[in-house]
Every structure is written in C-alpha cells, then in structure tokens.
CSV table of C-alpha atoms in Angstrom, one decimal:
chain,number,residue,atom,x,y,z
A,15,MET,CA,-12.2,-69.2,1.6
A,16,HIS,CA,-15.0,-70.7,3.7
A,17,THR,CA,-14.5,-72.2,7.1
A,18,ASN,CA,-16.2,-75.1,8.7
A,19,LEU,CA,-18.7,-73.5,11.3
A,20,LEU,CA,-18.4,-76.6,13.5
A,21,SER,CA,-14.7,-76.9,13.7
A,22,ASN,CA,-13.5,-73.5,12.5
A,23,LYS,CA,-11.2,-75.3,10.1
A,24,LEU,CA,-10.6,-73.9,6.6
A,25,LEU,CA,-12.8,-75.9,4.2
A,26,PRO,CA,-11.1,-77.6,1.2
A,27,LYS,CA,-12.2,-76.6,-2.3
A,28,VAL,CA,-11.6,-80.0,-3.9
A,29,LEU,CA,-12.5,-83.4,-2.4
A,30,ALA,CA,-10.4,-86.2,-4.0
A,31,PHE,CA,-11.8,-89.7,-3.4
A,32,ASP,CA,-10.0,-92.9,-3.3
A,33,VAL,CA,-12.4,-95.3,-5.1
A,34,PHE,CA,-11.7,-99.1,-4.5
A,35,GLY,CA,-13.0,-99.8,-1.0
A,36,THR,CA,-13.8,-96.1,-0.2
A,37,VAL,CA,-16.6,-95.6,-2.8
A,38,VAL,CA,-17.3,-99.1,-4.1
A,39,ASP,CA,-17.3,-102.5,-2.5
A,40,TRP,CA,-14.8,-104.4,-4.5
A,41,HIS,CA,-14.8,-107.5,-2.3
A,42,GLY,CA,-18.6,-108.0,-2.3
A,43,SER,CA,-19.0,-107.2,-6.0
A,44,ILE,CA,-16.2,-109.6,-7.1
A,45,ALA,CA,-17.4,-112.4,-4.8
A,46,ALA,CA,-20.9,-112.0,-6.1
A,47,GLU,CA,-19.8,-112.3,-9.8
A,48,VAL,CA,-17.5,-115.2,-9.0
A,49,ALA,CA,-20.3,-117.0,-7.2
A,50,ARG,CA,-22.4,-116.7,-10.4
A,51,LEU,CA,-19.6,-118.3,-12.5
A,52,LYS,CA,-20.0,-121.6,-10.5
A,53,ILE,CA,-16.2,-122.3,-10.5
A,54,PRO,CA,-14.8,-124.5,-7.8
A,55,VAL,CA,-13.5,-121.9,-5.4
A,56,ASP,CA,-14.7,-119.9,-2.4
A,57,PRO,CA,-15.8,-116.5,-3.9
A,58,ASN,CA,-14.5,-114.6,-0.9
A,59,VAL,CA,-11.1,-116.3,-1.0
A,60,PHE,CA,-10.9,-115.6,-4.8
A,61,ALA,CA,-11.7,-111.9,-4.3
A,62,SER,CA,-9.1,-111.5,-1.7
A,63,ALA,CA,-6.5,-113.4,-3.7
A,64,TRP,CA,-7.1,-111.2,-6.7
A,65,ARG,CA,-6.8,-108.0,-4.7
A,66,ASN,CA,-3.7,-109.2,-2.9
A,67,GLY,CA,-1.8,-109.2,-6.2
A,68,TYR,CA,-2.6,-105.5,-6.7
A,69,LYS,CA,0.0,-103.7,-4.6
A,70,PRO,CA,2.9,-106.0,-5.7
A,71,ALA,CA,1.9,-105.4,-9.3
A,72,MET,CA,1.8,-101.6,-8.9
A,73,ALA,CA,5.1,-101.8,-7.1
A,74,ARG,CA,6.7,-103.2,-10.3
A,75,VAL,CA,5.5,-100.2,-12.2
A,76,ARG,CA,6.4,-97.7,-9.4
A,77,SER,CA,10.0,-99.1,-9.3
A,78,GLY,CA,10.4,-98.9,-13.0
A,79,GLU,CA,10.7,-102.7,-13.5
A,80,LEU,CA,7.5,-102.5,-15.6
A,81,GLY,CA,6.8,-99.5,-17.9
A,82,TRP,CA,3.5,-97.7,-17.5
A,83,THR,CA,0.8,-100.4,-17.4
A,84,LYS,CA,-2.8,-99.6,-16.6
A,85,ILE,CA,-4.8,-101.4,-13.9
A,86,ASP,CA,-6.9,-103.3,-16.4
A,87,ASP,CA,-3.8,-105.0,-17.7
A,88,LEU,CA,-2.3,-105.5,-14.2
A,89,HIS,CA,-5.7,-107.0,-13.1
A,90,ARG,CA,-5.5,-109.4,-16.0
A,91,LEU,CA,-1.9,-110.5,-15.2
A,92,ILE,CA,-3.0,-111.2,-11.6
A,93,LEU,CA,-6.3,-112.9,-12.7
A,94,ASP,CA,-4.3,-115.4,-14.8
A,95,GLN,CA,-2.0,-116.2,-11.8
A,96,VAL,CA,-5.0,-116.6,-9.4
A,97,LEU,CA,-6.9,-118.9,-11.8
A,98,ASP,CA,-3.7,-120.9,-12.0
A,99,GLN,CA,-3.3,-120.9,-8.3
A,100,PHE,CA,-6.8,-122.4,-7.8
A,101,SER,CA,-6.4,-124.7,-10.8
A,102,ILE,CA,-9.3,-123.2,-12.6
A,103,HIS,CA,-9.1,-124.1,-16.3
A,104,SER,CA,-12.8,-124.0,-17.3
A,105,LEU,CA,-13.0,-120.3,-18.4
A,106,ASN,CA,-12.5,-119.5,-22.0
A,107,GLU,CA,-10.8,-116.3,-23.2
A,108,ALA,CA,-14.1,-114.3,-23.6
A,109,GLN,CA,-15.1,-115.3,-20.1
A,110,LYS,CA,-11.7,-114.2,-18.7
A,111,VAL,CA,-12.0,-110.8,-20.5
A,112,ASP,CA,-15.4,-110.4,-19.1
A,113,LEU,CA,-14.5,-111.4,-15.6
A,114,ASN,CA,-11.5,-108.9,-15.7
A,115,LEU,CA,-14.1,-106.2,-16.4
A,116,VAL,CA,-15.8,-106.8,-13.1
A,117,TRP,CA,-13.7,-104.0,-11.8
A,118,HIS,CA,-15.6,-101.7,-14.1
A,119,ARG,CA,-18.9,-102.9,-12.6
A,120,LEU,CA,-18.1,-102.6,-8.9
A,121,GLN,CA,-21.1,-101.6,-6.8
A,122,PRO,CA,-21.1,-98.5,-4.6
A,123,TRP,CA,-21.6,-98.7,-0.8
A,124,SER,CA,-25.2,-97.9,0.1
A,125,ASP,CA,-24.4,-94.3,1.2
A,126,SER,CA,-22.0,-93.4,-1.7
A,127,VAL,CA,-24.3,-91.9,-4.4
A,128,GLU,CA,-26.5,-89.9,-1.9
A,129,GLY,CA,-23.4,-88.7,0.0
A,130,LEU,CA,-21.5,-87.7,-3.1
A,131,CYS,CA,-24.5,-85.8,-4.5
A,132,LYS,CA,-24.7,-83.8,-1.2
A,133,LEU,CA,-21.0,-83.1,-1.2
A,134,LYS,CA,-21.1,-82.1,-4.9
A,135,GLN,CA,-23.4,-79.2,-4.1
A,136,HIS,CA,-20.6,-77.5,-2.0
A,137,PHE,CA,-17.3,-78.9,-3.3
A,138,THR,CA,-15.7,-80.0,-6.5
A,139,ILE,CA,-15.6,-83.8,-6.2
A,140,VAL,CA,-13.1,-85.9,-8.1
A,141,THR,CA,-11.7,-89.3,-8.1
A,142,LEU,CA,-8.0,-89.9,-7.3
A,143,SER,CA,-7.7,-93.6,-8.0
A,144,ASN,CA,-5.2,-96.1,-9.3
A,145,GLY,CA,-7.9,-97.4,-11.6
A,146,ASN,CA,-7.6,-96.4,-15.2
A,147,LEU,CA,-9.8,-93.8,-16.8
A,148,SER,CA,-12.1,-96.2,-18.8
A,149,LEU,CA,-12.6,-98.3,-15.7
A,150,LEU,CA,-13.6,-95.3,-13.6
A,151,ALA,CA,-15.8,-93.9,-16.4
A,152,ASN,CA,-17.6,-97.2,-16.9
A,153,MET,CA,-18.0,-97.6,-13.2
A,154,ALA,CA,-19.5,-94.1,-12.8
A,155,LYS,CA,-21.9,-94.6,-15.7
A,156,ASN,CA,-23.0,-98.0,-14.4
A,157,ALA,CA,-23.3,-96.9,-10.7
A,158,GLY,CA,-24.5,-93.3,-11.2
A,159,LEU,CA,-21.4,-91.7,-9.4
A,160,PRO,CA,-21.7,-88.0,-10.0
A,161,TRP,CA,-18.0,-87.0,-10.3
A,162,ASP,CA,-17.1,-83.5,-11.4
A,163,LEU,CA,-13.9,-84.9,-12.8
A,164,ILE,CA,-12.4,-88.3,-13.1
A,165,LEU,CA,-8.7,-88.2,-12.2
A,166,SER,CA,-6.6,-91.3,-12.2
A,167,ALA,CA,-3.0,-92.5,-11.9
A,168,GLU,CA,-3.3,-92.9,-15.7
A,169,VAL,CA,-3.4,-89.1,-16.0
A,170,PHE,CA,-0.3,-88.5,-13.9
A,171,ARG,CA,1.5,-91.7,-15.1
A,172,HIS,CA,2.2,-92.4,-11.4
A,173,TYR,CA,0.5,-94.7,-9.0
A,174,LYS,CA,-0.4,-93.7,-5.5
A,175,PRO,CA,1.3,-93.2,-3.1
A,176,ASP,CA,3.7,-91.4,-5.5
A,177,PRO,CA,3.6,-87.6,-4.7
A,178,GLU,CA,2.8,-86.7,-8.3
A,179,THR,CA,-0.8,-88.1,-7.8
A,180,TYR,CA,-1.8,-86.0,-4.8
A,181,LEU,CA,0.0,-82.9,-5.9
A,182,GLY,CA,-1.4,-83.4,-9.4
A,183,VAL,CA,-4.9,-82.8,-8.1
A,184,ALA,CA,-3.9,-79.5,-6.7
A,185,ALA,CA,-2.0,-78.5,-9.9
A,186,THR,CA,-5.0,-79.5,-12.0
A,187,PHE,CA,-7.2,-77.1,-10.2
A,188,ASP,CA,-4.6,-74.4,-9.6
A,189,VAL,CA,-5.0,-74.6,-5.8
A,190,LYS,CA,-2.7,-75.2,-2.9
A,191,PRO,CA,-2.3,-78.8,-1.6
A,192,GLY,CA,-4.1,-77.7,1.6
A,193,GLU,CA,-7.1,-76.8,-0.4
A,194,VAL,CA,-7.5,-80.4,-1.5
A,195,MET,CA,-8.8,-83.1,0.9
A,196,LEU,CA,-8.2,-86.8,0.2
A,197,VAL,CA,-11.1,-89.0,1.3
A,198,ALA,CA,-10.1,-92.6,1.8
A,199,ALA,CA,-10.7,-95.7,3.8
A,200,HIS,CA,-7.0,-96.5,3.9
A,201,LYS,CA,-4.6,-94.9,6.3
A,202,ASP,CA,-1.5,-95.4,4.1
A,203,ASP,CA,-3.1,-93.4,1.4
A,204,LEU,CA,-4.0,-90.6,3.9
A,205,VAL,CA,-0.5,-90.7,5.4
A,206,ALA,CA,1.0,-90.0,2.0
A,207,ALA,CA,-1.5,-87.1,1.3
A,208,HIS,CA,-1.1,-85.6,4.8
A,209,ALA,CA,2.7,-85.6,4.4
A,210,LEU,CA,2.3,-83.4,1.3
A,211,GLY,CA,0.0,-80.9,3.0
A,212,LEU,CA,-3.4,-82.2,1.8
A,213,GLN,CA,-6.3,-82.3,4.2
A,214,THR,CA,-7.6,-85.8,5.0
A,215,ALA,CA,-10.8,-87.6,5.8
A,216,PHE,CA,-10.9,-91.3,6.9
A,217,ILE,CA,-14.1,-93.2,6.1
A,218,GLU,CA,-14.9,-96.3,8.0
A,219,ARG,CA,-15.5,-99.2,5.7
A,220,PRO,CA,-15.5,-102.2,8.1
A,221,LYS,CA,-16.6,-104.7,5.5
A,222,GLU,CA,-14.2,-103.7,2.8
A,223,PHE,CA,-12.2,-107.0,3.0
A,224,GLY,CA,-15.2,-109.2,3.2
A,225,PRO,CA,-18.0,-110.2,5.6
A,226,THR,CA,-15.8,-112.2,8.0
A,227,HIS,CA,-12.6,-110.1,8.0
A,228,GLN,CA,-12.1,-107.9,11.1
A,229,ARG,CA,-10.3,-104.7,10.4
A,230,ASP,CA,-8.1,-103.5,13.3
A,231,ASP,CA,-7.3,-100.0,11.8
A,232,MET,CA,-10.7,-98.3,12.4
A,233,HIS,CA,-9.6,-96.0,15.2
A,234,ARG,CA,-9.4,-92.2,15.0
A,235,GLU,CA,-6.0,-90.7,14.4
A,236,ASP,CA,-4.9,-87.3,15.7
A,237,TRP,CA,-3.5,-86.2,12.4
A,238,VAL,CA,-6.6,-87.0,10.4
A,239,ASP,CA,-8.8,-84.0,9.8
A,240,TYR,CA,-12.1,-85.8,9.6
A,241,HIS,CA,-13.1,-89.3,10.7
A,242,ALA,CA,-16.5,-90.3,9.4
A,243,SER,CA,-18.6,-93.5,9.4
A,244,ASP,CA,-19.7,-92.8,5.7
A,245,PHE,CA,-20.1,-90.1,3.1
A,246,LYS,CA,-23.4,-88.8,4.6
A,247,ASP,CA,-21.6,-88.4,8.0
A,248,LEU,CA,-18.7,-86.6,6.3
A,249,ALA,CA,-21.2,-84.2,4.7
A,250,LYS,CA,-22.7,-83.5,8.1
A,251,GLN,CA,-19.3,-82.9,9.7
A,252,LEU,CA,-18.6,-80.4,6.9
A,253,SER,CA,-21.7,-78.6,8.0
A,254,LEU,CA,-23.7,-79.3,4.9
B,25,MET,CA,-21.2,-104.2,-32.5
B,26,HIS,CA,-24.4,-102.5,-33.4
B,27,THR,CA,-25.2,-101.0,-36.7
B,28,ASN,CA,-27.2,-97.9,-37.5
B,29,LEU,CA,-30.6,-99.2,-38.8
B,30,LEU,CA,-31.1,-96.1,-41.0
B,31,SER,CA,-27.7,-96.1,-42.7
B,32,ASN,CA,-26.4,-99.6,-42.1
B,33,LYS,CA,-23.1,-98.1,-40.8
B,34,LEU,CA,-21.3,-99.6,-37.9
B,35,LEU,CA,-22.2,-97.5,-34.8
B,36,PRO,CA,-19.3,-96.0,-32.8
B,37,LYS,CA,-18.9,-96.9,-29.1
B,38,VAL,CA,-17.4,-93.6,-28.0
B,39,LEU,CA,-18.5,-90.1,-29.0
B,40,ALA,CA,-15.8,-87.6,-28.5
B,41,PHE,CA,-16.9,-84.0,-28.5
B,42,ASP,CA,-15.1,-80.9,-29.4
B,43,VAL,CA,-16.3,-78.3,-26.9
B,44,PHE,CA,-15.6,-74.6,-27.8
B,45,GLY,CA,-18.2,-73.8,-30.4
B,46,THR,CA,-19.5,-77.3,-30.7
B,47,VAL,CA,-21.1,-77.7,-27.2
B,48,VAL,CA,-20.8,-74.1,-25.8
B,49,ASP,CA,-21.3,-70.7,-27.4
B,50,TRP,CA,-17.9,-69.1,-26.6
B,51,HIS,CA,-18.6,-65.9,-28.6
B,52,GLY,CA,-22.0,-65.1,-27.1
B,53,SER,CA,-20.9,-66.0,-23.6
B,54,ILE,CA,-17.7,-63.8,-23.7
B,55,ALA,CA,-19.5,-60.9,-25.4
B,56,ALA,CA,-22.2,-60.9,-22.7
B,57,GLU,CA,-19.6,-60.9,-19.8
B,58,VAL,CA,-17.6,-58.2,-21.5
B,59,ALA,CA,-20.7,-56.1,-22.1
B,60,ARG,CA,-21.4,-56.2,-18.3
B,61,LEU,CA,-17.8,-54.9,-17.6
B,62,LYS,CA,-18.7,-51.6,-19.3
B,63,ILE,CA,-15.2,-51.2,-20.8
B,64,PRO,CA,-14.9,-49.1,-23.9
B,65,VAL,CA,-14.8,-51.8,-26.6
B,66,ASP,CA,-17.4,-53.6,-28.8
B,67,PRO,CA,-18.0,-56.9,-26.9
B,68,ASN,CA,-18.3,-58.9,-30.2
B,69,VAL,CA,-15.0,-57.5,-31.5
B,70,PHE,CA,-13.4,-58.2,-28.1
B,71,ALA,CA,-14.6,-61.8,-28.1
B,72,SER,CA,-13.3,-62.4,-31.7
B,73,ALA,CA,-9.9,-60.8,-30.9
B,74,TRP,CA,-9.4,-63.0,-27.8
B,75,ARG,CA,-10.3,-66.2,-29.7
B,76,ASN,CA,-8.1,-65.2,-32.7
B,77,GLY,CA,-5.1,-65.5,-30.4
B,78,TYR,CA,-5.9,-69.1,-29.6
B,79,LYS,CA,-4.5,-71.0,-32.6
B,80,PRO,CA,-1.3,-69.0,-32.8
B,81,ALA,CA,-0.7,-69.6,-29.0
B,82,MET,CA,-1.3,-73.3,-29.3
B,83,ALA,CA,0.9,-73.4,-32.4
B,84,ARG,CA,3.8,-72.2,-30.2
B,85,VAL,CA,3.2,-75.2,-27.8
B,86,ARG,CA,2.8,-77.6,-30.7
B,87,SER,CA,6.0,-76.5,-32.3
B,88,GLY,CA,7.9,-76.9,-29.1
B,89,GLU,CA,8.7,-73.1,-28.9
B,90,LEU,CA,6.7,-73.1,-25.6
B,91,GLY,CA,6.8,-76.0,-23.1
B,92,TRP,CA,3.5,-77.5,-22.1
B,93,THR,CA,1.2,-74.6,-21.2
B,94,LYS,CA,-2.5,-75.1,-20.4
B,95,ILE,CA,-5.2,-73.1,-22.1
B,96,ASP,CA,-6.0,-71.1,-18.9
B,97,ASP,CA,-2.5,-69.7,-19.1
B,98,LEU,CA,-2.6,-69.2,-22.9
B,99,HIS,CA,-5.9,-67.4,-22.5
B,100,ARG,CA,-4.3,-65.1,-20.0
B,101,LEU,CA,-1.4,-64.3,-22.3
B,102,ILE,CA,-3.8,-63.4,-25.1
B,103,LEU,CA,-6.1,-61.5,-22.8
B,104,ASP,CA,-3.2,-59.2,-21.7
B,105,GLN,CA,-2.4,-58.6,-25.4
B,106,VAL,CA,-6.0,-57.9,-26.3
B,107,LEU,CA,-6.5,-55.5,-23.4
B,108,ASP,CA,-3.4,-53.7,-24.6
B,109,GLN,CA,-4.5,-53.7,-28.2
B,110,PHE,CA,-7.7,-51.9,-27.2
B,111,SER,CA,-6.0,-49.7,-24.7
B,112,ILE,CA,-8.0,-50.9,-21.8
B,113,HIS,CA,-6.2,-50.2,-18.5
B,114,SER,CA,-9.2,-50.0,-16.1
B,115,LEU,CA,-9.2,-53.6,-15.0
B,116,ASN,CA,-7.3,-54.6,-11.8
B,117,GLU,CA,-5.6,-57.9,-11.4
B,118,ALA,CA,-8.5,-59.6,-9.7
B,119,GLN,CA,-10.9,-58.5,-12.5
B,120,LYS,CA,-8.5,-59.9,-15.1
B,121,VAL,CA,-8.2,-63.2,-13.3
B,122,ASP,CA,-12.0,-63.4,-13.1
B,123,LEU,CA,-12.5,-62.4,-16.8
B,124,ASN,CA,-10.0,-65.1,-17.8
B,125,LEU,CA,-12.2,-67.6,-16.1
B,126,VAL,CA,-15.1,-66.7,-18.4
B,127,TRP,CA,-14.0,-69.7,-20.4
B,128,HIS,CA,-15.0,-71.9,-17.4
B,129,ARG,CA,-18.5,-70.4,-17.5
B,130,LEU,CA,-19.3,-70.6,-21.2
B,131,GLN,CA,-23.0,-71.3,-21.8
B,132,PRO,CA,-24.2,-74.4,-23.8
B,133,TRP,CA,-26.2,-74.1,-27.0
B,134,SER,CA,-29.9,-74.6,-26.4
B,135,ASP,CA,-29.9,-78.2,-27.6
B,136,SER,CA,-26.6,-79.3,-25.9
B,137,VAL,CA,-27.7,-80.7,-22.6
B,138,GLU,CA,-30.8,-82.4,-23.9
B,139,GLY,CA,-29.0,-83.9,-26.9
B,140,LEU,CA,-26.1,-85.1,-24.7
B,141,CYS,CA,-28.4,-86.7,-22.2
B,142,LYS,CA,-30.1,-88.6,-25.1
B,143,LEU,CA,-26.8,-89.7,-26.7
B,144,LYS,CA,-25.4,-90.7,-23.2
B,145,GLN,CA,-28.1,-93.4,-23.0
B,146,HIS,CA,-26.6,-95.3,-25.9
B,147,PHE,CA,-22.9,-94.2,-26.1
B,148,THR,CA,-20.0,-93.3,-23.9
B,149,ILE,CA,-19.8,-89.5,-24.3
B,150,VAL,CA,-16.5,-87.8,-23.6
B,151,THR,CA,-14.9,-84.4,-24.3
B,152,LEU,CA,-11.9,-84.1,-26.6
B,153,SER,CA,-11.0,-80.5,-26.1
B,154,ASN,CA,-8.0,-78.3,-26.0
B,155,GLY,CA,-9.4,-76.8,-22.9
B,156,ASN,CA,-7.7,-77.8,-19.6
B,157,LEU,CA,-9.3,-80.3,-17.2
B,158,SER,CA,-10.3,-77.8,-14.6
B,159,LEU,CA,-11.9,-75.5,-17.2
B,160,LEU,CA,-13.9,-78.4,-18.6
B,161,ALA,CA,-14.9,-79.7,-15.1
B,162,ASN,CA,-16.0,-76.3,-14.0
B,163,MET,CA,-17.9,-75.7,-17.2
B,164,ALA,CA,-19.7,-79.1,-16.9
B,165,LYS,CA,-20.6,-78.4,-13.3
B,166,ASN,CA,-21.9,-74.9,-14.1
B,167,ALA,CA,-23.8,-75.9,-17.3
B,168,GLY,CA,-24.9,-79.4,-16.3
B,169,LEU,CA,-23.1,-81.2,-19.1
B,170,PRO,CA,-23.4,-84.9,-18.4
B,171,TRP,CA,-20.0,-86.2,-19.6
B,172,ASP,CA,-19.0,-89.8,-18.9
B,173,LEU,CA,-15.4,-88.7,-19.0
B,174,ILE,CA,-13.6,-85.4,-19.5
B,175,LEU,CA,-10.6,-85.9,-21.8
B,176,SER,CA,-8.4,-83.0,-22.7
B,177,ALA,CA,-5.3,-82.1,-24.5
B,178,GLU,CA,-3.9,-81.8,-20.9
B,179,VAL,CA,-4.2,-85.5,-20.5
B,180,PHE,CA,-2.3,-86.3,-23.7
B,181,ARG,CA,0.1,-83.3,-23.4
B,182,HIS,CA,-0.7,-82.6,-27.0
B,183,TYR,CA,-3.1,-80.1,-28.6
B,184,LYS,CA,-5.5,-81.0,-31.4
B,185,PRO,CA,-4.9,-81.6,-34.2
B,186,ASP,CA,-1.9,-83.6,-33.0
B,187,PRO,CA,-2.7,-87.4,-33.6
B,188,GLU,CA,-1.9,-88.2,-30.0
B,189,THR,CA,-5.2,-86.6,-29.0
B,190,TYR,CA,-7.6,-88.5,-31.4
B,191,LEU,CA,-5.8,-91.8,-31.0
B,192,GLY,CA,-5.6,-91.2,-27.3
B,193,VAL,CA,-9.3,-91.4,-26.9
B,194,ALA,CA,-9.3,-94.9,-28.6
B,195,ALA,CA,-6.4,-96.1,-26.5
B,196,THR,CA,-8.1,-94.8,-23.3
B,197,PHE,CA,-11.1,-97.1,-24.0
B,198,ASP,CA,-9.2,-99.9,-25.6
B,199,VAL,CA,-11.1,-99.6,-28.9
B,200,LYS,CA,-10.1,-99.1,-32.5
B,201,PRO,CA,-10.0,-95.6,-33.9
B,202,GLY,CA,-13.0,-96.5,-36.1
B,203,GLU,CA,-15.1,-97.2,-32.9
B,204,VAL,CA,-14.7,-93.5,-31.9
B,205,MET,CA,-16.6,-90.7,-33.5
B,206,LEU,CA,-15.4,-87.1,-33.3
B,207,VAL,CA,-18.3,-84.6,-33.1
B,208,ALA,CA,-17.3,-81.1,-34.0
B,209,ALA,CA,-18.4,-77.9,-35.6
B,210,HIS,CA,-15.0,-77.4,-37.3
B,211,LYS,CA,-13.9,-79.2,-40.4
B,212,ASP,CA,-10.2,-79.0,-39.7
B,213,ASP,CA,-10.7,-80.9,-36.5
B,214,LEU,CA,-12.8,-83.5,-38.4
B,215,VAL,CA,-10.3,-83.8,-41.3
B,216,ALA,CA,-7.5,-84.7,-38.8
B,217,ALA,CA,-9.7,-87.3,-37.0
B,218,HIS,CA,-10.9,-88.8,-40.3
B,219,ALA,CA,-7.3,-89.2,-41.6
B,220,LEU,CA,-6.6,-91.3,-38.5
B,221,GLY,CA,-9.7,-93.6,-39.1
B,222,LEU,CA,-12.1,-92.1,-36.6
B,223,GLN,CA,-15.8,-91.6,-37.6
B,224,THR,CA,-16.9,-88.0,-37.9
B,225,ALA,CA,-20.0,-85.9,-37.3
B,226,PHE,CA,-20.3,-82.3,-38.3
B,227,ILE,CA,-22.6,-80.1,-36.3
B,228,GLU,CA,-23.8,-76.8,-37.8
B,229,ARG,CA,-23.2,-73.9,-35.5
B,230,PRO,CA,-23.9,-71.0,-37.8
B,231,LYS,CA,-23.7,-68.4,-34.9
B,232,GLU,CA,-20.4,-69.7,-33.5
B,233,PHE,CA,-18.5,-66.6,-34.5
B,234,GLY,CA,-21.1,-64.1,-33.5
B,235,PRO,CA,-24.5,-62.8,-34.6
B,236,THR,CA,-23.3,-61.0,-37.7
B,237,HIS,CA,-20.6,-63.3,-39.0
B,238,GLN,CA,-21.6,-65.5,-42.0
B,239,ARG,CA,-19.9,-68.9,-42.0
B,240,ASP,CA,-19.2,-70.2,-45.5
B,241,ASP,CA,-18.3,-73.8,-44.5
B,242,MET,CA,-21.7,-75.2,-43.5
B,243,HIS,CA,-22.1,-77.5,-46.6
B,244,ARG,CA,-22.2,-81.2,-46.4
B,245,GLU,CA,-18.9,-83.1,-47.2
B,246,ASP,CA,-18.8,-86.5,-48.8
B,247,TRP,CA,-16.2,-87.9,-46.3
B,248,VAL,CA,-18.1,-86.8,-43.2
B,249,ASP,CA,-20.2,-89.7,-41.7
B,250,TYR,CA,-23.0,-87.6,-40.2
B,251,HIS,CA,-24.0,-84.0,-40.9
B,252,ALA,CA,-26.4,-82.7,-38.2
B,253,SER,CA,-28.1,-79.4,-37.4
B,254,ASP,CA,-27.6,-80.0,-33.7
B,255,PHE,CA,-27.2,-82.7,-31.1
B,256,LYS,CA,-30.8,-83.7,-31.1
B,257,ASP,CA,-30.7,-84.1,-34.9
B,258,LEU,CA,-27.5,-86.2,-34.4
B,259,ALA,CA,-29.3,-88.5,-31.9
B,260,LYS,CA,-32.1,-88.9,-34.4
B,261,GLN,CA,-29.7,-89.8,-37.2
B,262,LEU,CA,-28.1,-92.4,-35.0
B,263,SER,CA,-31.6,-94.0,-34.7
B,264,LEU,CA,-32.0,-93.2,-31.0
C-alpha cells in the first residue's frame, strides 16, 4: 500500500467516478443540442426539466415499483413527459430516438480527459454511474475518456445510492471498501459511499446545473477526504 | 446499415472478442512466468495442465453444482490441484497468489493491439470473455488493449457457451444478434454464437496451445462468415 506523501493518508487503489455532472457537462451538452433543434422552448429550462425527472424515475426502480429498467429507457419515458409538458409535437419518432441518445454524446469538462489520463497512470480508474453500459461506452468512445473499466448500475442491477453499487466496485477488484475512492460532484453520492467505508473526493462543478444556476453546496466538508476544483487539482493533491 | 463492399454482407455494429487464445497468448505467457519460478516442472506441460482444468471447472458452475464463482477463484482451485499433481510444495501463499494473477498479465499476440486499434475506428469493440472483469481490466491496462467496453461472463452471471452471454452483448447495445459478430479462435464458441444468429469470425492462432502442439481445426468452415489469419487480416476483409 502506498501513502499520500502530502497528507500521509493511505492511497486508494481504485478511483470510481460518478459521470453525469462530475466527468461530463450534461446541462450544457443537452441545452446545445436542443438549441439546434429550433423547438419553441428555452434550452436551459428543457435540460433542467429532463434531468429533474431522473431521480424520481430511478426511485421507481429502487422501490421495486418498476422492474430493472436501464437509463436509456428511463430517459425516454421522461423525454416524452417533458415534450408533452412544453407542448412540443413537432418531433417525429426518429428525432425523439436521436434526441434521447444525446446522453451518449455528453461532452466532458475541459479538464476531464487530461486529468483522467494523469490519474490513470497511478490508479485503476473506473466509472460508477447510473448510466447504462452502452451509454457509457459510446460516451467514452466519442469523448476519449480513458477508463480502465466501465462499471454501471446495469452491472449490479441496483441504482446508486444502493449499497450494492459502491460495494460492488470493491468486490469486482477484490479490495476492501476503503481501497476504493468515489469521485463525485454530488454530496449525497459521497455520503452514501462514505457510510460504507469508501474514501471520497468532492469535485467542484459550479456550472453543472447551467450557466445561471448558483450552487450553494460547494463548501468543504470535514468527512470528505479530498476537495478539488477539478481532476487536475485532484491529481496534484494525490501527489502525482 | 453499412455493407461490406468486398462481400456485400451486412457489416456488424459490434465486434465481440473472445480473449484467452484469441487476443492473448495464454500458453506462452504462463510458460514464461513458470520458467522464471524455477520449479521442477516443464513450463509448457504446466501451462497446458492449468488450462485443462478450466472447462471442467466452469462446467461445475454452468450445471449449478457450484454457485457463481469467478475465473480468478476457479484458476486458484485448479492451480492448487496442478501444484499437487506435480508435487510442487516450494511456493508460499504470496507466490501462489501472484502466480494466479498471471492470467491478468497475459501478453497479446503481435497483431492484437494494432489490429484492434484499426477495427475500433469502424466498430464498437468489446470483450466477451469468461475472464472476470478485474482480470480483463488489468490485462487491458497492462497490454494496451483499446476496448470500448469490457463485457464478461461476470456481467451476465453465465459462462460461455450459455446463450445469455452472446445474446447479452446484443441486449447491452440494443441491437439484433445479427448485428454482433463474435471473433474467436475456437470453433465451439463460434458454433454457439452462430446458432443464436450472431455473425462469426474465426481467427487462426496455430500456436495457442504451445510451440509443439499441432492444431487440426484450422480449416475454413462454410458457416463461418470470416476466416482470418489475424486481426489485421480481419480488418482488411472488412474493407477497412
């Protein structure tokens, strides 16, 4: 086991990354594609409305009300509701199918690829996302994300924050939970990982929810192991 | 859908690769590590004996006699038997653990990385291996294998040739079985995939079972879609 020379903490072996918002800019990517469609709706409002349906949809799967349903299919259910909500009837089926796949084409934050490449030299870097495998694979191919392994709720048949997901990463690599670090821009995700003994890193993504939205949860928490402005900063704090 | 200009066949969207023997040289890699251990056994005989335990061990899982057990653990069970068979008692536990991980360090055939990089430009390239996820991830990191997605029996909780594995690739990518092509050096694997409607490519790996072993199954089969000498030849036949 190696220790961090700066902090004297035990270094993790596996870094598991949340993806939507942490690695890629879902709000900006969706708003940009919606703007190109020239439909009568504010692209930022549309992006937020689509994403707002995400947790309630997963909650239906987590509670057992819905059987296992992958995010592509949940995204489509929500998309149909949002199009209805904004009275948009001009898209044909092929256009809706294509728009739903915008989640496979989300663009990384400007530091993501360089930061991940640096971290990959010293750690095993994996996704731990509620996105399905094909979504994450297409995104990685499109954006050049250099994952060592793509892990997804789809592998564990449980959505975060179910414990099976965080502990599943450790079991996959035959390591202890404390040898895995969750890297995420969302504190609820980190809270769940921390409670199970994983290490945690919070990444500031102030523009995750759009250019005008002000996040009020950017402060440093005592229980978080690393607090970084981006992936390059995280690599620096890990003494790389 | 794109068609192959040379053969006028419909091109697959996803290429799913068998790994042991097809992408990496398990026999040569294991024999080389065993030779370095300086234990009193012919390294080629040892490599063959270890691999010979593989199908019977998986058969115990496939039949339900054993619950789900990943290949790392099956490899260790077989290793202990083989060490016993050859009366080798000189390895301590740490050495056995390390030797068992040789499967994570298998070396690619000389054409593998270049051929995969070429194929990746035009297709989604994934593994479909009985190896567990961490084994395949460590192997890819070590050998530079550029997978778009690592799929494993561990994801489907079924070993090949169970249908859940081949059909699982198609379901993961929301494509028809005929839009997936299994690429393998073993005809039993291809027979199972073909029966389920997948396309098939046979790769000649004459030295898979060691430098002195003569394979008698290298001939072209009518039902196989592509028969290639290596991955670069496959890329050429797919008109890339």
